[in-house]
Amino acid sequence: MNMNRYLVRNFSSASNLFVNAKGKQPVRIAVTGASGQIGYQLLFRIASGSMLGPDQPVILQCLELPQAMNALKGVSMELDDCAFPLLKGIVQTDDPNRAFAGADYALLVGARPRSKGMERGDLLKANAEIFSVQGKALDKNANKDTLRVLVVGNPANTNALIAARNAPSIDPKRFSAMTRLDHNRGLAQLAEKTGSSVTDIEKFCIWGNHSATQYPDINFGSINGKSLTSIINDDEWVKKNFIPTVQQRGAAIIAARGLSSAASAASAAIDHMRDWTYGTNGQWTSMAIYSEGEYGADKGLYFSYPVIVSPNGKYEIVKGLQLDQFSKERFEKTRAELVEEMTAIKELLP
Ligand SMILES: NC(=O)c1ccc[n+]([C@@H]2O[C@H](COP(=O)([O-])OP(=O)(O)OC[C@H]3O[C@@H](n4cnc5c(N)ncnc54)[C@H](O)[C@@H]3O)[C@@H](O)[C@H]2O)c1
Ligand SMILES: O=C(O)C[C@H](O)C(=O)O
């Protein structure tokens, strides 16, 4: 195992080392849907330093619906009771303008989750309004020089598009949608299949939409320099088992739990923001980001690509990959779905 990478990625190994916490200014982290299932996992991990490290103080700016303000008060009381050394303030509000005031980070989680039997398409219109309002509020209030936005609420890619389009004075590259959970799900399946550790698997990625059309691609993957396809050597498993398992994992969790994934989603959001801030140590990860048309996705879509993040927090799409015929077909399917989603809400785009 690459120990350097392990240390960079596992802040909890230094969780008792708050030695530098006095040196840095707090950053402002807005979290919407703060008292929901994911919010309840996320806030505590952010406040403990899992996201930005043991020397970065944070102020949590929590947004909820008016009817959930009492629940948010309870969550805030629990945050107080943890006596987190890094937590320098908690804002509780139902006003997006307050929640996003001076925000350096915004995790847009609040949305209606998909319930059993409900299609993601049904969620499009219900959620589009929320993300128009929040895009406008970000545009007016956030810290445009530092802001990083992660949309978790579904349909995440299209919600990111709506939020970004409603924030014309913010660089669209500061918005992203979460496919890190899909990426992590893929790593876990591959580690199990190959009897390796998740940290041994390199150059795996998710293309496209955070939905059942996403394409988890192992064709460039390797373990200790040996190609994943040759290690697995089972094309049928890849096509009939691995890809559908990753694509359908969200639905499988809903079927099993009666609720959508929450702890794993919060964990992926932490991974996404941490890596976007501190870099991926040369490794690939997956982020749904503003497309300039790379690999033939339509310019302006929020499309999941393999990316490498440099230590200064700049992400770059991995370039020059040759997709085979099967991959091209999968790519096209998820691209077409994202175009369809965009078309369905186009009257809401400014
Ligand atoms: N991208 C991913 O990988 C991924 C993974 C899991 C879940 N999700 C999505 O994340 C979202 C949240 O899931 P959850 O399980 O936490 O749901 P939840 O219903 O438990 O919590 C959502 C919270 O958002 C709040 N909310 C709703 N509208 C809001 C608004 N306009 N402003 C502020 N708060 C608002 C609700 O009051 C609620 O407390 C869902 O859309 C779910 O489908 C995405
Ligand atoms: O699939 C869903 O609707 C929930 C979530 O996006 C997930 O991937 O777990």
PDB file of C-alpha atoms in Angstrom, residues 177-184 204-207 215 272 280 283-289 303-308:
ATOM      1  CA  ALA A 177     -21.991  17.274  -8.881  1.00  0.00           C
ATOM      2  CA  MET A 178     -21.230  14.146  -6.925  1.00  0.00           C
ATOM      3  CA  THR A 179     -20.236  10.919  -8.650  1.00  0.00           C
ATOM      4  CA  ARG A 180     -17.668  10.123  -5.983  1.00  0.00           C
ATOM      5  CA  LEU A 181     -20.128   7.746  -4.308  1.00  0.00           C
ATOM      6  CA  ASP A 182     -20.373   5.791  -7.567  1.00  0.00           C
ATOM      7  CA  HIS A 183     -16.593   5.871  -7.845  1.00  0.00           C
ATOM      8  CA  ASN A 184     -16.202   4.547  -4.303  1.00  0.00           C
ATOM      9  CA  PHE A 204     -10.823   3.688 -12.536  1.00  0.00           C
ATOM     10  CA  CYS A 205     -13.512   6.223 -13.381  1.00  0.00           C
ATOM     11  CA  ILE A 206     -17.195   7.016 -13.762  1.00  0.00           C
ATOM     12  CA  TRP A 207     -18.382   8.744 -16.932  1.00  0.00           C
ATOM     13  CA  TYR A 215     -20.609   4.243 -17.082  1.00  0.00           C
ATOM     14  CA  HIS A 272     -14.863  14.901  -2.985  1.00  0.00           C
ATOM     15  CA  THR A 280      -5.350  13.524  -5.407  1.00  0.00           C
ATOM     16  CA  GLN A 283      -4.394   9.583  -8.721  1.00  0.00           C
ATOM     17  CA  TRP A 284      -7.622   9.596 -10.723  1.00  0.00           C
ATOM     18  CA  THR A 285     -10.955  10.320  -9.148  1.00  0.00           C
ATOM     19  CA  SER A 286     -14.388  11.031 -10.631  1.00  0.00           C
ATOM     20  CA  MET A 287     -16.163  14.373 -10.492  1.00  0.00           C
ATOM     21  CA  ALA A 288     -19.129  15.643 -12.477  1.00  0.00           C
ATOM     22  CA  ILE A 289     -17.855  18.992 -13.721  1.00  0.00           C
ATOM     23  CA  PHE A 303     -20.600  15.425 -16.804  1.00  0.00           C
ATOM     24  CA  SER A 304     -18.572  12.975 -14.744  1.00  0.00           C
ATOM     25  CA  TYR A 305     -15.006  12.603 -15.968  1.00  0.00           C
ATOM     26  CA  PRO A 306     -11.810  11.063 -14.674  1.00  0.00           C
ATOM     27  CA  VAL A 307      -9.907  13.951 -13.087  1.00  0.00           C
ATOM     28  CA  ILE A 308      -6.629  14.531 -11.304  1.00  0.00           C
TER      29      ILE A 308
END
